Coordinates of C-alpha atoms in Angstrom, one line a residue:
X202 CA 18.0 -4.5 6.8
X203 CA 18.6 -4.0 2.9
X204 CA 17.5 -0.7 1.4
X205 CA 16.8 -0.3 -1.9
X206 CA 16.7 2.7 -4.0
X207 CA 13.1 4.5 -4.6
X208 CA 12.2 4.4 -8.4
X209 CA 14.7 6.7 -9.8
X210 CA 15.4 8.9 -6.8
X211 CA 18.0 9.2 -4.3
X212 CA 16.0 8.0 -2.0
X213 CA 16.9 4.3 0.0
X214 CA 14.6 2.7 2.2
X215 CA 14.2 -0.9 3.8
X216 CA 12.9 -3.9 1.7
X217 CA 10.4 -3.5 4.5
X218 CA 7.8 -0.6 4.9
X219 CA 5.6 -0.2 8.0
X220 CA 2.3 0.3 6.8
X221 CA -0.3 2.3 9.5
X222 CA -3.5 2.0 8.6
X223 CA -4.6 0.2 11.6
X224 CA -3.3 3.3 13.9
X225 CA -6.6 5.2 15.2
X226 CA -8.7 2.0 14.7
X227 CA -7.3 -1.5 15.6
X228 CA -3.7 0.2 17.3
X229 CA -3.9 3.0 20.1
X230 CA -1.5 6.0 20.1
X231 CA 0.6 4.2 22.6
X232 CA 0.3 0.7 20.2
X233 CA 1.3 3.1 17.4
X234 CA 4.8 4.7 19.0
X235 CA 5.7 0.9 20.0
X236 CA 4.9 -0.4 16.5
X237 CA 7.3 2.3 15.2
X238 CA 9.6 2.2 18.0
X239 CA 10.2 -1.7 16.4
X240 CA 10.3 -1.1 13.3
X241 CA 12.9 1.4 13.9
X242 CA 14.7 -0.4 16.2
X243 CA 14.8 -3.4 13.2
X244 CA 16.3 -1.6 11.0
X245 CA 13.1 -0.4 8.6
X246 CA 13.3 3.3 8.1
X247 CA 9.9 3.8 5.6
X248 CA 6.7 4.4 7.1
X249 CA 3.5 4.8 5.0
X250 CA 0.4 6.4 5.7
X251 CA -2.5 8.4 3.9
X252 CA -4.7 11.0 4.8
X253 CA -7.7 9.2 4.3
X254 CA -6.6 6.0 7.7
X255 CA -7.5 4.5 9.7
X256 CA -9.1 1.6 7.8
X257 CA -12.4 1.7 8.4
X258 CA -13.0 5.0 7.3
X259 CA -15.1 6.8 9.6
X260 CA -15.7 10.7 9.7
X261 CA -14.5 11.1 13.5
X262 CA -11.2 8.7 13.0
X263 CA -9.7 10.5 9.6
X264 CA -6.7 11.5 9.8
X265 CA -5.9 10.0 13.4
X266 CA -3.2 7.8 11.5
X267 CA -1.3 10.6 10.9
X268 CA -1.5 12.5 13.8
X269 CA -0.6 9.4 15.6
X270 CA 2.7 9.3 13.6
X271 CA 3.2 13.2 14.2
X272 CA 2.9 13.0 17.6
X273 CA 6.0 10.2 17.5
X274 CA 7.7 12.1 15.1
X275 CA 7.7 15.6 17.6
X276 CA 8.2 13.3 20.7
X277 CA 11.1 10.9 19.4
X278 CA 12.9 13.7 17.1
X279 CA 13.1 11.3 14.3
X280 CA 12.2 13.1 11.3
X281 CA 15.9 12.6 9.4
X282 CA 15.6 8.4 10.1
X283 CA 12.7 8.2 8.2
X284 CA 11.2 7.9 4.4
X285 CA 7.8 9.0 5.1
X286 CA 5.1 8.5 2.3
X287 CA 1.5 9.3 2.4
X288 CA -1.2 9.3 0.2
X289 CA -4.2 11.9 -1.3
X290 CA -7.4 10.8 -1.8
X291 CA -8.9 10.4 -4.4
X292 CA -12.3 10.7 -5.7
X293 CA -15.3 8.5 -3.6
X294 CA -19.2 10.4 -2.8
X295 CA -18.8 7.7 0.4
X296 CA -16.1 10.1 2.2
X297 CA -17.9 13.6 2.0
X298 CA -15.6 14.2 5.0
X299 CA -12.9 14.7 3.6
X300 CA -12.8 18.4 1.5
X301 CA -16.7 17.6 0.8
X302 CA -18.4 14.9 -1.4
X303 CA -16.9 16.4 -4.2
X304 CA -13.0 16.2 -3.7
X305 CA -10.9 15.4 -6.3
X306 CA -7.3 14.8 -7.7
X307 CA -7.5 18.8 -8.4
X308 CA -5.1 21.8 -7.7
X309 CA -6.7 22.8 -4.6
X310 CA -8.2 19.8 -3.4
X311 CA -3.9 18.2 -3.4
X312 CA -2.5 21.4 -2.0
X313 CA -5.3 21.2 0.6
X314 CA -4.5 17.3 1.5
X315 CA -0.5 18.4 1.6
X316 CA -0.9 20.8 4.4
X317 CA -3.5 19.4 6.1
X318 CA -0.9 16.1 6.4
X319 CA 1.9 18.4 7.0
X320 CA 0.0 19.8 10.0
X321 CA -1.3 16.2 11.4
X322 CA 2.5 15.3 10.6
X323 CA 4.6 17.7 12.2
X324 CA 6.8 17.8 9.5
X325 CA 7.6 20.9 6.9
X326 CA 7.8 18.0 4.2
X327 CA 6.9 14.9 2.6
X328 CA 9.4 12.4 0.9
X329 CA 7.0 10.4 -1.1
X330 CA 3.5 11.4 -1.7
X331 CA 1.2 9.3 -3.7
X332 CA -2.0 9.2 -5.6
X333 CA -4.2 6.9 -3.3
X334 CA -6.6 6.0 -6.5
X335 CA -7.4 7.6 -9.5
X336 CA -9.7 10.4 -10.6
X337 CA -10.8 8.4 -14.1
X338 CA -13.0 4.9 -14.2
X339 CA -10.9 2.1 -13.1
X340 CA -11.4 -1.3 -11.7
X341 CA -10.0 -1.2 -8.6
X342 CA -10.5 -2.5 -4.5
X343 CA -12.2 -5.5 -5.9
X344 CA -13.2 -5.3 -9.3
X345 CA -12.2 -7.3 -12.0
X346 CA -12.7 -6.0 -15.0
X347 CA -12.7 -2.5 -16.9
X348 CA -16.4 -1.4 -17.3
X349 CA -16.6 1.5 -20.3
X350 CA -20.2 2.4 -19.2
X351 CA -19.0 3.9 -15.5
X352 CA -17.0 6.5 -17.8
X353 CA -17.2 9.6 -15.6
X354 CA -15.4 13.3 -15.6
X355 CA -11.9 13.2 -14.2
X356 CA -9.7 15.5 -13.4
X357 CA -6.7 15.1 -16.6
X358 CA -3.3 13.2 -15.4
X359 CA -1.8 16.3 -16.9
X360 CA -3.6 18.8 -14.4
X361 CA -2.7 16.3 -11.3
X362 CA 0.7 16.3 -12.1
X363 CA 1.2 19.8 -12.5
X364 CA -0.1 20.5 -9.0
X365 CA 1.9 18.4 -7.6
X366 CA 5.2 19.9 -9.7
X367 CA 4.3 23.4 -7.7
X368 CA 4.4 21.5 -4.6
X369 CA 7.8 19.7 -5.2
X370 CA 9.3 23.1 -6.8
X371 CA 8.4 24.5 -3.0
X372 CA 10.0 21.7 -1.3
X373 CA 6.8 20.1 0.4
X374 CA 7.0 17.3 -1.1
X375 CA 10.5 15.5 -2.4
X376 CA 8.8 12.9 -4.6
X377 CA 5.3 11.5 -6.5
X378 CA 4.0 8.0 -6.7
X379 CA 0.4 6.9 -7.7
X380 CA -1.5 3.8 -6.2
X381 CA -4.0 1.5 -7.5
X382 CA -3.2 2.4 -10.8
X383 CA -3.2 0.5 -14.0
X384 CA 0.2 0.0 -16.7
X385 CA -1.7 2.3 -19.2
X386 CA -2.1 5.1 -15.9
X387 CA 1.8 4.5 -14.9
X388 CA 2.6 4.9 -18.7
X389 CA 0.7 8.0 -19.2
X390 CA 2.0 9.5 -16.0
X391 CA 5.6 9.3 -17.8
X392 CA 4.4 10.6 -20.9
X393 CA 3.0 13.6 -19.7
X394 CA 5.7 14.4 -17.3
X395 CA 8.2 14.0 -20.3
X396 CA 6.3 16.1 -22.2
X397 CA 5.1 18.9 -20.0
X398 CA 8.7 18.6 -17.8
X399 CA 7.0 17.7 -15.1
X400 CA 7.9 15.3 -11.7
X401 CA 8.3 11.6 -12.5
X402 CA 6.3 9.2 -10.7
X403 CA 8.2 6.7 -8.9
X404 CA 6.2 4.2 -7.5
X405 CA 2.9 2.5 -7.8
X406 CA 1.4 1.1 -4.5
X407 CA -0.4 -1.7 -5.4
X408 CA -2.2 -4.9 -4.3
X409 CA 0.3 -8.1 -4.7
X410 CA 0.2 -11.1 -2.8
X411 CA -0.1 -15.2 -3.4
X412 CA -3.8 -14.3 -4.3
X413 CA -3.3 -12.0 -6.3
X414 CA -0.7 -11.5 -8.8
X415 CA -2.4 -8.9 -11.6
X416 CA 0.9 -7.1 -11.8
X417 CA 2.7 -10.1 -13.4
X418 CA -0.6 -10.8 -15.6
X419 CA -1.6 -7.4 -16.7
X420 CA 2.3 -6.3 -18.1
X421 CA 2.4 -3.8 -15.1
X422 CA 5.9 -5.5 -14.3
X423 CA 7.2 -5.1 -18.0
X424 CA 5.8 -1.4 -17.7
X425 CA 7.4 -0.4 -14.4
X426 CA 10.7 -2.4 -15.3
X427 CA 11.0 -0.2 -18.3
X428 CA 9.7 2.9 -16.7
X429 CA 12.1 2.6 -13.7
X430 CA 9.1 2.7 -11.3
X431 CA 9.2 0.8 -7.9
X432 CA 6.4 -1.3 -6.8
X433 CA 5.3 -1.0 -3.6
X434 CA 3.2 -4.1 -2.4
X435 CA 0.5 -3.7 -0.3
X436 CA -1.7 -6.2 1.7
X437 CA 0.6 -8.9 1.0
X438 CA -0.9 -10.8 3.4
X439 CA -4.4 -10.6 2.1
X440 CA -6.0 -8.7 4.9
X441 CA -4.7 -11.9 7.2
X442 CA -6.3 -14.1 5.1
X443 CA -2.7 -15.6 4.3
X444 CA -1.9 -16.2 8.1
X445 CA -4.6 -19.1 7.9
X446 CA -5.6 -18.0 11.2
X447 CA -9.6 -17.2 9.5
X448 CA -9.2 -20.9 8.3
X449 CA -8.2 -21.9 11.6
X450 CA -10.2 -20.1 13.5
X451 CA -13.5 -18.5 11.3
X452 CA -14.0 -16.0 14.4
X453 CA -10.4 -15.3 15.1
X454 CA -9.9 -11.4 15.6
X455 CA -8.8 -9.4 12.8
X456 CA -10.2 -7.4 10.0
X457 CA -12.0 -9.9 8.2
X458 CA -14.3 -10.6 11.1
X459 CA -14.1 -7.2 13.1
X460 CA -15.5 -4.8 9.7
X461 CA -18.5 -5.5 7.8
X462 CA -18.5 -8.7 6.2
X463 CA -19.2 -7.4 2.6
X464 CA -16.4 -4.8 3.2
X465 CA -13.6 -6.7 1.0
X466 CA -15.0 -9.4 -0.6
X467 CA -11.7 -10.0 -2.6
X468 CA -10.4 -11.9 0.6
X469 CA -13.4 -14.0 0.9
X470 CA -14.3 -15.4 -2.9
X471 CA -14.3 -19.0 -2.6
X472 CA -11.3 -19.5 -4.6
X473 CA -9.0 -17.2 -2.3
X474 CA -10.1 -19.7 0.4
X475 CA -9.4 -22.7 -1.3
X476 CA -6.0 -21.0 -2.7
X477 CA -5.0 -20.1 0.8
X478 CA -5.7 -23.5 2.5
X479 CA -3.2 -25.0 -0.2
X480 CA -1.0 -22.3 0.5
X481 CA -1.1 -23.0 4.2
X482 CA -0.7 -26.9 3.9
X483 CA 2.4 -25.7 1.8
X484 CA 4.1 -23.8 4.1
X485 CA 3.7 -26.3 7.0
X486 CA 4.6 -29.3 5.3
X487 CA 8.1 -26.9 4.8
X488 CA 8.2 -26.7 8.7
X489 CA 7.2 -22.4 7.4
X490 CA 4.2 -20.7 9.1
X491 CA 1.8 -19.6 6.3
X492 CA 2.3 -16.0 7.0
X493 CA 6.5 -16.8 6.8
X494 CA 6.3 -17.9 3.5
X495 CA 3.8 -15.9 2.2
X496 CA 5.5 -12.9 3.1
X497 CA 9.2 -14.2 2.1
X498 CA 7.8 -15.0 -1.3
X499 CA 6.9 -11.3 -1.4
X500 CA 10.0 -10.2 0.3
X501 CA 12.0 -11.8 -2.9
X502 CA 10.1 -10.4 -6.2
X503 CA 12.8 -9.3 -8.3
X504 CA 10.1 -6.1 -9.3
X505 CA 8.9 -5.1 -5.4
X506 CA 11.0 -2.1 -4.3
X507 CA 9.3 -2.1 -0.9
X508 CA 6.5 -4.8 1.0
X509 CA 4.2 -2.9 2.7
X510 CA 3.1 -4.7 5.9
X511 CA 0.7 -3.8 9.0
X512 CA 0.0 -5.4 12.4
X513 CA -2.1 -4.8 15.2
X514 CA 0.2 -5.8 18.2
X515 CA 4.4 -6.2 18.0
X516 CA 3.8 -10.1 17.7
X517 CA 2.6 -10.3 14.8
X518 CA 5.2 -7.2 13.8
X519 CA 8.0 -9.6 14.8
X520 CA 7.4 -12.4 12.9
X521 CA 6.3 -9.9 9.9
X522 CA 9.9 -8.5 9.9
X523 CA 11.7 -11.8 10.9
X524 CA 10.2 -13.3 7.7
X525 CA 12.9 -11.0 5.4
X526 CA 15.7 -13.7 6.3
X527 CA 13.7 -16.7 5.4
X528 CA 14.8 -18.1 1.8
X529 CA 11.8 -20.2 -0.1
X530 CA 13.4 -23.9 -1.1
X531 CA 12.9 -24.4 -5.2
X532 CA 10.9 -27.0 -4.2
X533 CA 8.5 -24.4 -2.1
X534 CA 8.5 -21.8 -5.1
X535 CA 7.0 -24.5 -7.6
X536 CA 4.4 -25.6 -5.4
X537 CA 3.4 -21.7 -5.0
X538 CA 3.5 -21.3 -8.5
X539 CA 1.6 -24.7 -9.3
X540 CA -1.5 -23.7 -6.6
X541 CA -1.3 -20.3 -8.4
X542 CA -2.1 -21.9 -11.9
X543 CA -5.1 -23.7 -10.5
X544 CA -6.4 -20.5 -9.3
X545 CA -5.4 -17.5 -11.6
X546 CA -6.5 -14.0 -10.5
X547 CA -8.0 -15.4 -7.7
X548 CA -7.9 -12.3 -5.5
X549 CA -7.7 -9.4 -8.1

C-alpha cells in the first residue's frame, strides 16, 4: 500500500489508517487482534486510537481501546511495524472519569494521559500524539457556527505546547498533532511553536467526508498546504451513513441505530439523507457500492495524508481497504461535486 510522509516528519504511513474506536464496544478483544491482524497483513501500518475509546464513552469501557491494542502489541511483538497515534482529551464536564470533571489540555492533566496510554499500550512511546479537541470555545462534533457568548477559560495553545515539548525532549512521544481544530487553531499552533521553539504540529484529525467538506470551505486546506500539516480524515464514511445500508435498511445494525438517537445528529439532518441517497444512486449507476466510492473519493484528496477508517467485523474491513485501488471515472467526480453544490455543508 502507498505511504505517505506525516506532515513534516520522517515518519511514512499507509494512505490507510485503522481507526479503533469500536474496540471495547462494538469489537471484542479477539475482533480487535483480527481487525489488526488484517490491516497488517494488507499492508496498513498506522493505527489510531485515543485515550478517551471506545465510542460510546462510558466510565467502565475507557480506555479498553487501548489496552485492547496493547495486549496485541505485547502478544504479536509488533511495536517497530507500526505508526501508532493516540489522542488526549480534552476538556468536557460529561467525562468526569477521566482525571475528574475538571481535566484539561494542562501540564499535568497531558503528562497524566501520556503514561496512563503508555501503560494501557505496552509501549515506552508514542509516534504521533494528538490533541483530541480543544481547550478554548469551538464549534465542533456538530455545530455549525462559532458562538462568542460560550467564551470560556482555556488553557493557552502556548502552555499545551510546551508540555508536550517536555514530553517529546524525553522521548515519549516522537510527534504532535491536534484534532477538531479550526485553520485559525492550526495557524496559531505554528506561530507559537516558531516563536517559543517549540514541537510543530503535524496533523489535524478532522471530520471530511461527501457530507461534509468544511476543510475545503473554511481555507483549512490552503492553511495546512502552506503550513505542511497532514490531514487526517476521520469518519469518512459518515458513521455508515455513506454505506446506504440505514437507507436500505432504517434498523440495520450499526452506530446510528445501536447509540442514542440524538447522539450525532450531524448524520441524520435531513439534507445528509437526501445528499446520501444521491450519492448512493451515483455509485450504483457506476456499477460502485456507495461505500466504494465514497471512500475512494476520500482515498484521492490531493490534501488527506491518511483516511481514517473503522469496522466492526473484517467484512466490512475488506472492502474498506479494497476501496484504495478503485479510481473514480470524471464522469463520477462531477456528479459528486454537482450533489455537493445542492447540498453545501450538509454534514458539518
Amino acid at each position: 500500500m502507498e505511504r505517505r510522509q506525516l506532515g513534516q516528519t520522517d515518519l511514512m504511513v499507509s494512505k490507510v489508517c485503522l481507526g479503533t474506536m469500536t474496540f471495547g464496544e462494538q469489537n471484542t478483544e479477539l475482533d480487535a487482534h483480527s481487525q489488526l491482524d488484517y490491516a497488517l497483513a494488507r499492508g496498513i501500518n498506522f493505527i489510531d486510537t485515543a485515550e478517551m475509546y471506545p465510542v460510546m464513552a462510558r466510565p467502565d469501557t475507557q480506555g479498553l481501546t487501548e489496552r485492547y491494542i496493547g495486549s496485541w502489541l505485547k502478544k504479536r511483538g509488533r511495536r517497530a511495524d507500526v505508526v501508532l497515534a493516540t489522542k488526549v482529551a480534552g476538556p468536557n464536564k460529561m467525562m468526569p472519569w477521566i482525571r475528574g470533571a475538571n481535566h484539561n489540555l494542562d501540564a499535568a492533566n497531558i503528562r497524566a494521559a501520556v503514561e496512563d496510554s503508555l501503560r494501557r499500550l505496552h509501549t515506552d512511546y508514542i509516534d504521533l500524539y494528538q490533541i483530541h479537541w480543544p481547550s478554548r470555545n469551538l464549534p465542533i462534533f456538530g455545530s455549525n457556527s462559532f458562538n462568542p457568548r460560550a467564551e470560556r477559560p482555556a488553557v493557552p495553545i502556548a502552555e499545551t505546547l510546551g508540555a508536550l515539548g517536555e514530553l517529546v525532549r524525553a522521548g515519549t512521544i516522537r510527534h504532535i498533532g491536534v484534532s477538531n481544530e479550526s485553520a485559525w487553531g492550526v495557524c496559531q499552533y505554528i506561530k507559537r511553536s516558531e516563536q517559543l521553539g517549540l514541537p510543530r504540529i503535524a496533523t489535524v484529525q478532522n471530520l471530511y467526508n461527501l457530507t461534509a467538506r468544511a476543510f475545503e470551505t473554511s481555507l483549512m486546506d490552503e492553511a495546512c498546504y502552506r503550513e505542511g500539516v497532514g490531514l487526517l480524515a476521520y469518519s469518512p464514511l459518515a458513521f455508515g451513513q455513506l454505506t446506504a445500508k440505514y437507507l436500505d435498511d432504517p434498523d440495520a445494525l450499526g452506530r446510528l441505530t445501536v447509540f442514542p438517537k440524538n447522539w450525532s445528529p450531524r448524520y441524520v439532518r435531513p439534507a445528509v439523507l437526501a445528499a446520501t441517497a444521491e450519492y448512493a444512486a451515483l455509485a450504483r449507476s457506476n456499477g460502485l457500492t456507495p461505500a466504494q466510492m465514497a471512500l475512494a473519493w476520500c482515498y484521492s484528496r490531493w490534501f488527506v495524508g491518511s483516511t481514517i477508517i473503522g469496522a466492526t467485523n473484517l467484512t466490512q474491513l475488506k472492502e474498506n481497504i479494497d476501496a484504495v485501488d478503485v479510481v473514480l471515472s470524471p464522469e463520477v467526480l462531477k456528479g459528486i461535486d454537482e450533489i455537493h453544490a445542492r447540498y453545501m455543508n450538509v454534514g458539518q
